[in-house]
mmCIF file of C-alpha atoms in Angstrom:
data_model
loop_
_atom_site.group_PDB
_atom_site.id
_atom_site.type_symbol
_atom_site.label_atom_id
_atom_site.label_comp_id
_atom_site.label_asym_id
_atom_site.label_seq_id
_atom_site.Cartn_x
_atom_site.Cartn_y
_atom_site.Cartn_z
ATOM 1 C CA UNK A 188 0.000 0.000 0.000
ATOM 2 C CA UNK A 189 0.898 3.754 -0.266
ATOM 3 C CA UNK A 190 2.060 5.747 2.505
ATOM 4 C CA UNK A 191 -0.053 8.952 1.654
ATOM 5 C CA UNK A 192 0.547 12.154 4.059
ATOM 6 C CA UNK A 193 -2.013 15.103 4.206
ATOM 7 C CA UNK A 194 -0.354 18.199 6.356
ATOM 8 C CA UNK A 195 -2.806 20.888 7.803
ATOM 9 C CA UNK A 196 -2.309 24.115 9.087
ATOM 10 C CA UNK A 197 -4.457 24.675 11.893
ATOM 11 C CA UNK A 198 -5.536 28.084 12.920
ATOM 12 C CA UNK A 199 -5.733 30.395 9.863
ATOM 13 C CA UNK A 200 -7.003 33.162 10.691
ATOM 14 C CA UNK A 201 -5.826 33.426 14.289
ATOM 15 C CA UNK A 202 -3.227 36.124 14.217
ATOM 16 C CA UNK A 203 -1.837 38.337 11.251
ATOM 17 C CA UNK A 204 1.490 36.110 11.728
ATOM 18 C CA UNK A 205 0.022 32.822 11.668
ATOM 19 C CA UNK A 206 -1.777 34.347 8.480
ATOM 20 C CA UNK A 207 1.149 35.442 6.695
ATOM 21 C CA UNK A 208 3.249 32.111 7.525
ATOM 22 C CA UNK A 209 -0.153 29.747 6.476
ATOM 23 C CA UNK A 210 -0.450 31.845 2.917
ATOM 24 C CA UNK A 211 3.546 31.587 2.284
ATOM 25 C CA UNK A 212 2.904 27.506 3.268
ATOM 26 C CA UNK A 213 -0.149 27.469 0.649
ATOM 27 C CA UNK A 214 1.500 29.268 -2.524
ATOM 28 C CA UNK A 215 4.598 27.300 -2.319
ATOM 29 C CA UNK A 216 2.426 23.852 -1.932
ATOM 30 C CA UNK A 217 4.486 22.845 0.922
ATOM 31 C CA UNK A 218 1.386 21.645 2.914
ATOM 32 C CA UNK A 219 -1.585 19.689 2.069
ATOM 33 C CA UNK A 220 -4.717 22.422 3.481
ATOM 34 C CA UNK A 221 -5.371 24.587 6.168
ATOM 35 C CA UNK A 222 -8.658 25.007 8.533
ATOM 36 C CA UNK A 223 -9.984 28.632 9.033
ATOM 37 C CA UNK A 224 -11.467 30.239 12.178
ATOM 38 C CA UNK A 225 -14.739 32.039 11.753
ATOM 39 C CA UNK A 226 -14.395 33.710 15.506
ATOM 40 C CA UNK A 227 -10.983 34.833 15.408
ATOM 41 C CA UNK A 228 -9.109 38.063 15.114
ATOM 42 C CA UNK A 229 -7.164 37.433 11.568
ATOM 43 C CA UNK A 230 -10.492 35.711 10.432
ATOM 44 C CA UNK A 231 -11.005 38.552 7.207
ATOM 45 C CA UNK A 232 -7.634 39.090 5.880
ATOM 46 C CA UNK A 233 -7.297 35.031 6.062
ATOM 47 C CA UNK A 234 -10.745 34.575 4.496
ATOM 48 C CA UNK A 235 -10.075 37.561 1.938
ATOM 49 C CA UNK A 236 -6.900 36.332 0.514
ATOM 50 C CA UNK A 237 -8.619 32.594 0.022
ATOM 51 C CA UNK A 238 -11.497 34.019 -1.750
ATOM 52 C CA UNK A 239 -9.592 35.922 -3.819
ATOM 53 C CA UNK A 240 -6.879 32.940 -4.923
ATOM 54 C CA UNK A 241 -10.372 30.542 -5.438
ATOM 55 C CA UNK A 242 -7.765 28.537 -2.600
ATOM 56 C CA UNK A 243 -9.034 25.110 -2.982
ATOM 57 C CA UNK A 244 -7.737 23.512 0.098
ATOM 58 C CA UNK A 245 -9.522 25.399 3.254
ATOM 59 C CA UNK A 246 -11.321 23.996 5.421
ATOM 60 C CA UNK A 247 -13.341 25.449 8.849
ATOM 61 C CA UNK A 248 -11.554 24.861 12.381
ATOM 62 C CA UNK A 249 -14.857 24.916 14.375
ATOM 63 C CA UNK A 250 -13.884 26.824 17.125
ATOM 64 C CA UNK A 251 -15.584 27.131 20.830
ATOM 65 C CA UNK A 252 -12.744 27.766 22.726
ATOM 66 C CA UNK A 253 -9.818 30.941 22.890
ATOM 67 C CA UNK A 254 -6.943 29.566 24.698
ATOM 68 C CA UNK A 255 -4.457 32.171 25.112
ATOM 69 C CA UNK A 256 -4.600 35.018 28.101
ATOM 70 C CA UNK A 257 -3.583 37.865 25.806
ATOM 71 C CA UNK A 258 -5.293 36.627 22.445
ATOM 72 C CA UNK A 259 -9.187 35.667 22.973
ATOM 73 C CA UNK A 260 -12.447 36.007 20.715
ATOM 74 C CA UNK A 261 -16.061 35.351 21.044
ATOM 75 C CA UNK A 262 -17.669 33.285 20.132
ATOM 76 C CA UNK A 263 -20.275 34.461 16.364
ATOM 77 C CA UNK A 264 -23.593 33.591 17.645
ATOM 78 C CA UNK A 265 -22.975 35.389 21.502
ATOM 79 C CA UNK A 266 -24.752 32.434 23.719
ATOM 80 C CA UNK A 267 -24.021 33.368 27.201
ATOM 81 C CA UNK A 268 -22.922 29.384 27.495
ATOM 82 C CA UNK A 269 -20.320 29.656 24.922
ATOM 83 C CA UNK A 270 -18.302 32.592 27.071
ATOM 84 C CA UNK A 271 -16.413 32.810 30.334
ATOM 85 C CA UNK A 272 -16.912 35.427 32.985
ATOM 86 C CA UNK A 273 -15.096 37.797 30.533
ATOM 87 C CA UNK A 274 -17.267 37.436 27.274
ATOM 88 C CA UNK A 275 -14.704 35.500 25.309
ATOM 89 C CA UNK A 276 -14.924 32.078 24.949
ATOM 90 C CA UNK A 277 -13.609 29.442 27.258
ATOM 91 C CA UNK A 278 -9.679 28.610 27.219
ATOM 92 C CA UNK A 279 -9.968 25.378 28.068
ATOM 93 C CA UNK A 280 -12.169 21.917 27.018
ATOM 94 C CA UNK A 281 -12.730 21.237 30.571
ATOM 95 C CA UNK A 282 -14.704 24.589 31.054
ATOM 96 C CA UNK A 283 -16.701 24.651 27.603
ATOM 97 C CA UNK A 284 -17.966 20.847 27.749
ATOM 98 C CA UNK A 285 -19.153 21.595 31.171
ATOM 99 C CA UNK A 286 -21.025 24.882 30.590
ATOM 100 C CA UNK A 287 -21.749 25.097 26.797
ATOM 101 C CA UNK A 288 -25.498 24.209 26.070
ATOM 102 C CA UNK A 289 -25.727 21.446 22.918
ATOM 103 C CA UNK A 290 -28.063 23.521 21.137
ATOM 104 C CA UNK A 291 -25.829 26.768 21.491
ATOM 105 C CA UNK A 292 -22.655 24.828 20.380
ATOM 106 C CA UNK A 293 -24.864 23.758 17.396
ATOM 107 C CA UNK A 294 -26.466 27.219 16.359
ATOM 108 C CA UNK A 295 -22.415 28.313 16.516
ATOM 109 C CA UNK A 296 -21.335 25.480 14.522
ATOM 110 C CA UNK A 297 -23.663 26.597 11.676
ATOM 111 C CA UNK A 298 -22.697 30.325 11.943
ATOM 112 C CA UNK A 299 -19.386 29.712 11.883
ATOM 113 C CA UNK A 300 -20.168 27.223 8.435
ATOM 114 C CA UNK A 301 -22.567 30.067 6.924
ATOM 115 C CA UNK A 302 -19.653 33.054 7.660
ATOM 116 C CA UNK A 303 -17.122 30.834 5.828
ATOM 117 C CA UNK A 304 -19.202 30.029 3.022
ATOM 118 C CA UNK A 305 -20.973 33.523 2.665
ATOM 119 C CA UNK A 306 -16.997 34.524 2.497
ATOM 120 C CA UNK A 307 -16.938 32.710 -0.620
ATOM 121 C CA UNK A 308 -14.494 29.989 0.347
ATOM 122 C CA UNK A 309 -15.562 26.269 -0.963
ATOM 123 C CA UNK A 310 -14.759 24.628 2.214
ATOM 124 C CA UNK A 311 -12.896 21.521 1.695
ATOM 125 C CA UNK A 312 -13.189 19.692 4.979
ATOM 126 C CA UNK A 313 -13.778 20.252 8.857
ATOM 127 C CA UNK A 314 -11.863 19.982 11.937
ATOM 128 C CA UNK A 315 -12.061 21.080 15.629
ATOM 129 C CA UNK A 316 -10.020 23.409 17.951
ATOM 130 C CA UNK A 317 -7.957 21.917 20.674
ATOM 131 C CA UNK A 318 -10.940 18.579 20.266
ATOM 132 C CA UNK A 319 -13.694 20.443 22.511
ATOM 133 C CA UNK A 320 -16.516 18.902 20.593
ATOM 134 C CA UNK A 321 -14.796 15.372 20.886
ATOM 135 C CA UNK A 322 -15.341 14.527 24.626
ATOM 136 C CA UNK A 323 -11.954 13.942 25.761
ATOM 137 C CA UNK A 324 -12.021 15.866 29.250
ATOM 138 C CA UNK A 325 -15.722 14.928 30.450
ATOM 139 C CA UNK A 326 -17.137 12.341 27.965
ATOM 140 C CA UNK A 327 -19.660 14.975 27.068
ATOM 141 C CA UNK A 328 -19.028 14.260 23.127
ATOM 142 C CA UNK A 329 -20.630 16.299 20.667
ATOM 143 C CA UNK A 330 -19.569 14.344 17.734
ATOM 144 C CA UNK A 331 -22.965 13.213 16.915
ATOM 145 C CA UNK A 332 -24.463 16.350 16.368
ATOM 146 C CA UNK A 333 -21.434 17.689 14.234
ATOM 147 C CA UNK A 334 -20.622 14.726 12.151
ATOM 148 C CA UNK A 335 -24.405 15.068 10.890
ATOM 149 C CA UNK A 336 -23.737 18.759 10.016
ATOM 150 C CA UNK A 337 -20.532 17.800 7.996
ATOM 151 C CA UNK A 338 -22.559 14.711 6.066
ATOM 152 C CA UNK A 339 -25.050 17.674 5.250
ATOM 153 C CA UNK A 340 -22.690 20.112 4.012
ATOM 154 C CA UNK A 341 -20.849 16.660 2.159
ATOM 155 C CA UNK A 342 -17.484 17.301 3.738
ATOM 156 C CA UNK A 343 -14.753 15.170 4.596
ATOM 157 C CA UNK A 344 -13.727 15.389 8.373
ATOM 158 C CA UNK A 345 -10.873 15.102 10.351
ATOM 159 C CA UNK A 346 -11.102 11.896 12.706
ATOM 160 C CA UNK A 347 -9.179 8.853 12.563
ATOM 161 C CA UNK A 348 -10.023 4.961 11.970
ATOM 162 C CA UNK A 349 -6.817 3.397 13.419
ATOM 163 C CA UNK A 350 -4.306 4.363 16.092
ATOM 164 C CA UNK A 351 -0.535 3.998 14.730
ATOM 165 C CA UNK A 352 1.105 2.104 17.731
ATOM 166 C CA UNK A 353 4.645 4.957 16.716
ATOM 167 C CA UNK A 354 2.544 7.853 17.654
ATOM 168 C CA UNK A 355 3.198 8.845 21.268
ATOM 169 C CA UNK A 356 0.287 10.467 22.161
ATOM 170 C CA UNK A 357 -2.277 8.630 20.848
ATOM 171 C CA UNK A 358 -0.803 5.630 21.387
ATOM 172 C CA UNK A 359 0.184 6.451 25.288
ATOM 173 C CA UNK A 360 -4.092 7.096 25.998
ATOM 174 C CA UNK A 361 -5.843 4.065 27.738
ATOM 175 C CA UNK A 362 -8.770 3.204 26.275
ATOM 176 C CA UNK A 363 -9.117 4.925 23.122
ATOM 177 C CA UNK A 364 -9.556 2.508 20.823
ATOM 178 C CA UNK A 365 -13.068 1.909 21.775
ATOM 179 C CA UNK A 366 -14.425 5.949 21.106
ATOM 180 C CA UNK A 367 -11.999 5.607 18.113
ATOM 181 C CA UNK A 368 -14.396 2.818 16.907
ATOM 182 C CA UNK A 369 -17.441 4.242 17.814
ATOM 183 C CA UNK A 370 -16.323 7.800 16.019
ATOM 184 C CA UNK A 371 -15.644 6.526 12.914
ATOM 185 C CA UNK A 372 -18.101 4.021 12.694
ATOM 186 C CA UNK A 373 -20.423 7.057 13.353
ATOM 187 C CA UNK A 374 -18.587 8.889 10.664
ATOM 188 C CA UNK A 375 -19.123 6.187 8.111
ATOM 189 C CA UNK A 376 -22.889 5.777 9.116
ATOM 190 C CA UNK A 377 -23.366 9.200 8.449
ATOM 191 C CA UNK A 378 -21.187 8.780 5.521
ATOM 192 C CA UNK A 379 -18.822 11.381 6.275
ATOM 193 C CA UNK A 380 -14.919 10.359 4.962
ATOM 194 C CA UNK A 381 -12.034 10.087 7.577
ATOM 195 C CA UNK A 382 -8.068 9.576 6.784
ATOM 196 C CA UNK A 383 -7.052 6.060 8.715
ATOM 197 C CA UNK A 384 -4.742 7.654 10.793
ATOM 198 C CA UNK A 385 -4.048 11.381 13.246
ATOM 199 C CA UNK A 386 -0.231 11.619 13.982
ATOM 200 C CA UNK A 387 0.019 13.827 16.795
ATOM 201 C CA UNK A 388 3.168 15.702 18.126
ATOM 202 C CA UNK A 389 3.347 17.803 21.356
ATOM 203 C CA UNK A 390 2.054 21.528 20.777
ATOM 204 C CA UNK A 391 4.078 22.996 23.454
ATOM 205 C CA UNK A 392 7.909 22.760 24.170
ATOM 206 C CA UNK A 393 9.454 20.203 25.432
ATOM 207 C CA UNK A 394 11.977 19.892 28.629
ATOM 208 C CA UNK A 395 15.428 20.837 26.562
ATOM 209 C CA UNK A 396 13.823 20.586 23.346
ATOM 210 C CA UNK A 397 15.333 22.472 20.637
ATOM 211 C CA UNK A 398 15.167 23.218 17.064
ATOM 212 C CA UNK A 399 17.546 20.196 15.905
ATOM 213 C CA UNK A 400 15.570 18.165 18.205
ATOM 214 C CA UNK A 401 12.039 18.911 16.926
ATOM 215 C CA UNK A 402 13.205 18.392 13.317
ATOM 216 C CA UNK A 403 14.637 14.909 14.021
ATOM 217 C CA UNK A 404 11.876 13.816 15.743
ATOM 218 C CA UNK A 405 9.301 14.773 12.535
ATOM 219 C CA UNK A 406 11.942 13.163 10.185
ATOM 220 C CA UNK A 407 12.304 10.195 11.883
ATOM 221 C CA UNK A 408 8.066 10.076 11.964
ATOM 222 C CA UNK A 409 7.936 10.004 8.237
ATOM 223 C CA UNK A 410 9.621 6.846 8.104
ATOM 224 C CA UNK A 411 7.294 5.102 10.489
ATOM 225 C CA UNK A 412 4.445 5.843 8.765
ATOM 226 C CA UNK A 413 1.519 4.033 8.310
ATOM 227 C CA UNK A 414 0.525 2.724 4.953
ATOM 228 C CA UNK A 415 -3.055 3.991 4.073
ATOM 229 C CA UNK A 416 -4.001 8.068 4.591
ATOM 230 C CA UNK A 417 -2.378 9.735 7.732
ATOM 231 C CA UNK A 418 -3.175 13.910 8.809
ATOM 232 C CA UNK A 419 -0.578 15.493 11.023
ATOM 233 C CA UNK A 420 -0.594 19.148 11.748
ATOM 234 C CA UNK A 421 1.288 21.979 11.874
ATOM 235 C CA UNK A 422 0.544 25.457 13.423
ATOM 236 C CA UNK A 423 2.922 27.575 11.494
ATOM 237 C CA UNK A 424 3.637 31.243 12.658
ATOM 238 C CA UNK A 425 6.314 33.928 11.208
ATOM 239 C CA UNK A 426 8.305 35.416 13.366
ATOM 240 C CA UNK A 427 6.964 38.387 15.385
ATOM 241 C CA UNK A 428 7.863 40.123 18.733
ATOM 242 C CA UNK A 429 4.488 40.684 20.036
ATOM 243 C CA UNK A 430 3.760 36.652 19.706
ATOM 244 C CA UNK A 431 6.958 36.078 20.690
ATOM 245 C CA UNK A 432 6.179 37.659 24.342
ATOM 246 C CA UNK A 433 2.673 37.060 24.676
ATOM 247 C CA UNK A 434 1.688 33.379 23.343
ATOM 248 C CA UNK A 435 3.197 30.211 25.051
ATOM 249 C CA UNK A 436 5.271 28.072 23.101
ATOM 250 C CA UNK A 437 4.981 30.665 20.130
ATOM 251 C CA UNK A 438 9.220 29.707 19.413
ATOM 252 C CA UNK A 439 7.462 26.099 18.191
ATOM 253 C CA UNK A 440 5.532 27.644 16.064
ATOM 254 C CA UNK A 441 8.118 29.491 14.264
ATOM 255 C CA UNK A 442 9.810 26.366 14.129
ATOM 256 C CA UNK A 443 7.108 24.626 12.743
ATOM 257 C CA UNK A 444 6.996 27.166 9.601
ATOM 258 C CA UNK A 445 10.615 26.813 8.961
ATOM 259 C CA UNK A 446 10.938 23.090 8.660
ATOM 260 C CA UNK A 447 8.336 22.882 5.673
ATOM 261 C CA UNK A 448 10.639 24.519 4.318
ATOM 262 C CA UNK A 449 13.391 22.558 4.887
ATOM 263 C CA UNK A 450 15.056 20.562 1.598
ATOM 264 C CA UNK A 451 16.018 17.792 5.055
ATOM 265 C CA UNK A 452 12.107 17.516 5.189
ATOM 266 C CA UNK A 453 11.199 17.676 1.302
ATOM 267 C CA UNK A 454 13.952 14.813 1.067
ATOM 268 C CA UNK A 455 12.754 12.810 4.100
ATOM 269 C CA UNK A 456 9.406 12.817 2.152
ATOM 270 C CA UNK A 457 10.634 11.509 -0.790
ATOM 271 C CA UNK A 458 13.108 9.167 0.726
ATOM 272 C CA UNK A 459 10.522 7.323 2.752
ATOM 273 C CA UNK A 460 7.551 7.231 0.071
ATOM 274 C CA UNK A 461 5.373 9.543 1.293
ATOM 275 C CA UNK A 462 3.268 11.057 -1.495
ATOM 276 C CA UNK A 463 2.019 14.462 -0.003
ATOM 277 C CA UNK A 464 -1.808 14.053 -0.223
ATOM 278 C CA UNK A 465 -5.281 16.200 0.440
ATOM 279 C CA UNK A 466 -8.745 16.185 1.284
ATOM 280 C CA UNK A 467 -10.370 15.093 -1.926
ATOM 281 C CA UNK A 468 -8.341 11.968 -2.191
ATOM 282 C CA UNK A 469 -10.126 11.016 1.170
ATOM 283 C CA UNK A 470 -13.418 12.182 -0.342
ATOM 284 C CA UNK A 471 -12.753 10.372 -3.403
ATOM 285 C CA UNK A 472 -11.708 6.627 -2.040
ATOM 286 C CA UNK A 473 -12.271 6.477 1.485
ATOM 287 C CA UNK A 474 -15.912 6.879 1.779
ATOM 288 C CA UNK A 475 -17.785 3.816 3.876
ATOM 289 C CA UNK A 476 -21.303 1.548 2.942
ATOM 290 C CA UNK A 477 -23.251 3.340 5.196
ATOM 291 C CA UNK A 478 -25.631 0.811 5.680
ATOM 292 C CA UNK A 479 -22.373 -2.101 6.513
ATOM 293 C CA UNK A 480 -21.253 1.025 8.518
ATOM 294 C CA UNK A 481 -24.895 1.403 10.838
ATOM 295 C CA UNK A 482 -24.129 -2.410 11.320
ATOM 296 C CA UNK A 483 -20.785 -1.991 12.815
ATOM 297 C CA UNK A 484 -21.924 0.954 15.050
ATOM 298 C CA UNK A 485 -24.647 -1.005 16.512
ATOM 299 C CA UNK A 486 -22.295 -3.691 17.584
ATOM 300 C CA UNK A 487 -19.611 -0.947 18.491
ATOM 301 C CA UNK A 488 -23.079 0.866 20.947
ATOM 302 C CA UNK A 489 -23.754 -2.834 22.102
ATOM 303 C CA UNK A 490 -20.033 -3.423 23.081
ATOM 304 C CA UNK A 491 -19.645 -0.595 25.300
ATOM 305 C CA UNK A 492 -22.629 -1.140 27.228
#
């Protein structure tokens, strides 16, 4: 089998910088896609610039949480559930699965679809800031409710089938494979296309990690890969003082746009097979039988029971 990569920049439309490093990314074709975010501050110059290049790789970051002390945003729809004590939305999972009302987070999922759209960007998939709609901090998922959204709008979607035994977060969680199984068996009922893999590497900094260190340990992940479709993000950001001082871990980032840059990464790529791939190869061969699909998720319900 191919080893087939996609590589997504998260967060366009966050912050001018992230902006600027996503767009250089995009025209060069040194990543796959990236996943705009209707509530954020660089939300219009990243959504203007994709309308205006017809950019057919963007996809919508639903986003119901603002993470960062000195860089927040509210949420489109203004619920008083979706916001913290200061108007903004919540910085962390914990807080939004435990106050956000279901029908609030689904009115803001389909603003934040209709501003992207209305925009005129032809969305090419969906994803989720920092997982909040996914469960993982008080089981309160809200997968259901989205995943019927994205088989509306006839979008691929960012889950995963398998967990690759090399990846060392996913790999390290106990219990996952069963919500893994239910997810994308839920996916596939609802006929929504999912890659077979997520590769996951730490968003923050590492004890004594450096730049050397952070480049060898995404090299050495291409030549574990998986065969079948794989995702793994980046959050790219150029360099800028104000970042610099203000967002945790904001170094990585910068890191993170250099290395697709990198001729050591381009060659990795090629040395270990990977063939860079996108969204519509997933839409194109890796739909489910939705009706052998319902089967499985009945005996995946009946299992955890």
């Amino acid at each position: 089998m191919e080893k087939r990569l996609i590589i997504n920049c998260d967060d366009f439309g966050q912050s001018a910088a992230a902006n600027k490093a996503i767009r250089h990314l995009l025209e060069e074709g040194k990543v796959s896609s990236a996943t705009i975010m209707a509530p954020a501050p660089g939300f219009e110059e990243a959504a203007a610039w994709s309308a205006r290049r017809k950019q057919p790789n963007i996809g919508l970051h639903l986003t119901m949480t603002s993470e960062f002390e000195h860089l927040r945003w509210k949420s489109l729809t203004g619920h008083p559930s979706l916001h913290d004590e200061n108007g903004f939305q919540y910085r962390t999972v914990k807080e939004f699965e435990l106050a956000a009302e279901t029908k609030a987070v689904v009115k803001e999922i389909e603003a934040q679809h209709r501003l992207v759209t209305k925009a005129g960007i032809a969305i090419s998939h969906v994803d989720n800031h920092m997982g909040s709609l996914y469960g993982m901090e008080t089981g309160r998922s809200l997968l259901p409710q989205t995943l019927w959204r994205i088989s509306r709008w006839g979008l691929p979607s960012r889950l995963f089938r398998y967990i690759d035994r090399e990846d060392p977060l996913l790999s390290s969680l106990s219990g996952i494979e069963r919500p893994v199984a239910l997810a994308s068996a839920l996916a596939d009922t609802f006929g929504v296309p999912i890659p077979d893999y997520l590769l996951s590497h730490p968003f923050g900094m590492l004890e004594s990690e450096n730049y050397e260190s952070f480049k060898q340990s995404i090299l050495a992940r291409l030549y574990k890969l998986p065969d079948g479709v794989s995702e793994t993000y980046f959050h790219p950001g150029a360099e800028d003082p104000w970042m610099l001082a203000h967002i945790p871990s904001y170094e990585k980032r910068v890191w993170e746009y250099r290395l697709l840059f990198e001729d050591d990464f381009a060659y990795a790529m090629h040395d270990a097979g990977v063939i860079l791939t996108d969204y519509r190869y997933v839409e194109e061969h890796l739909k489910r039988a939705r009706g052998r699909s319902a089967l499985r998720l009945v005996r995946e319900l009946a299992r955890s029971r």
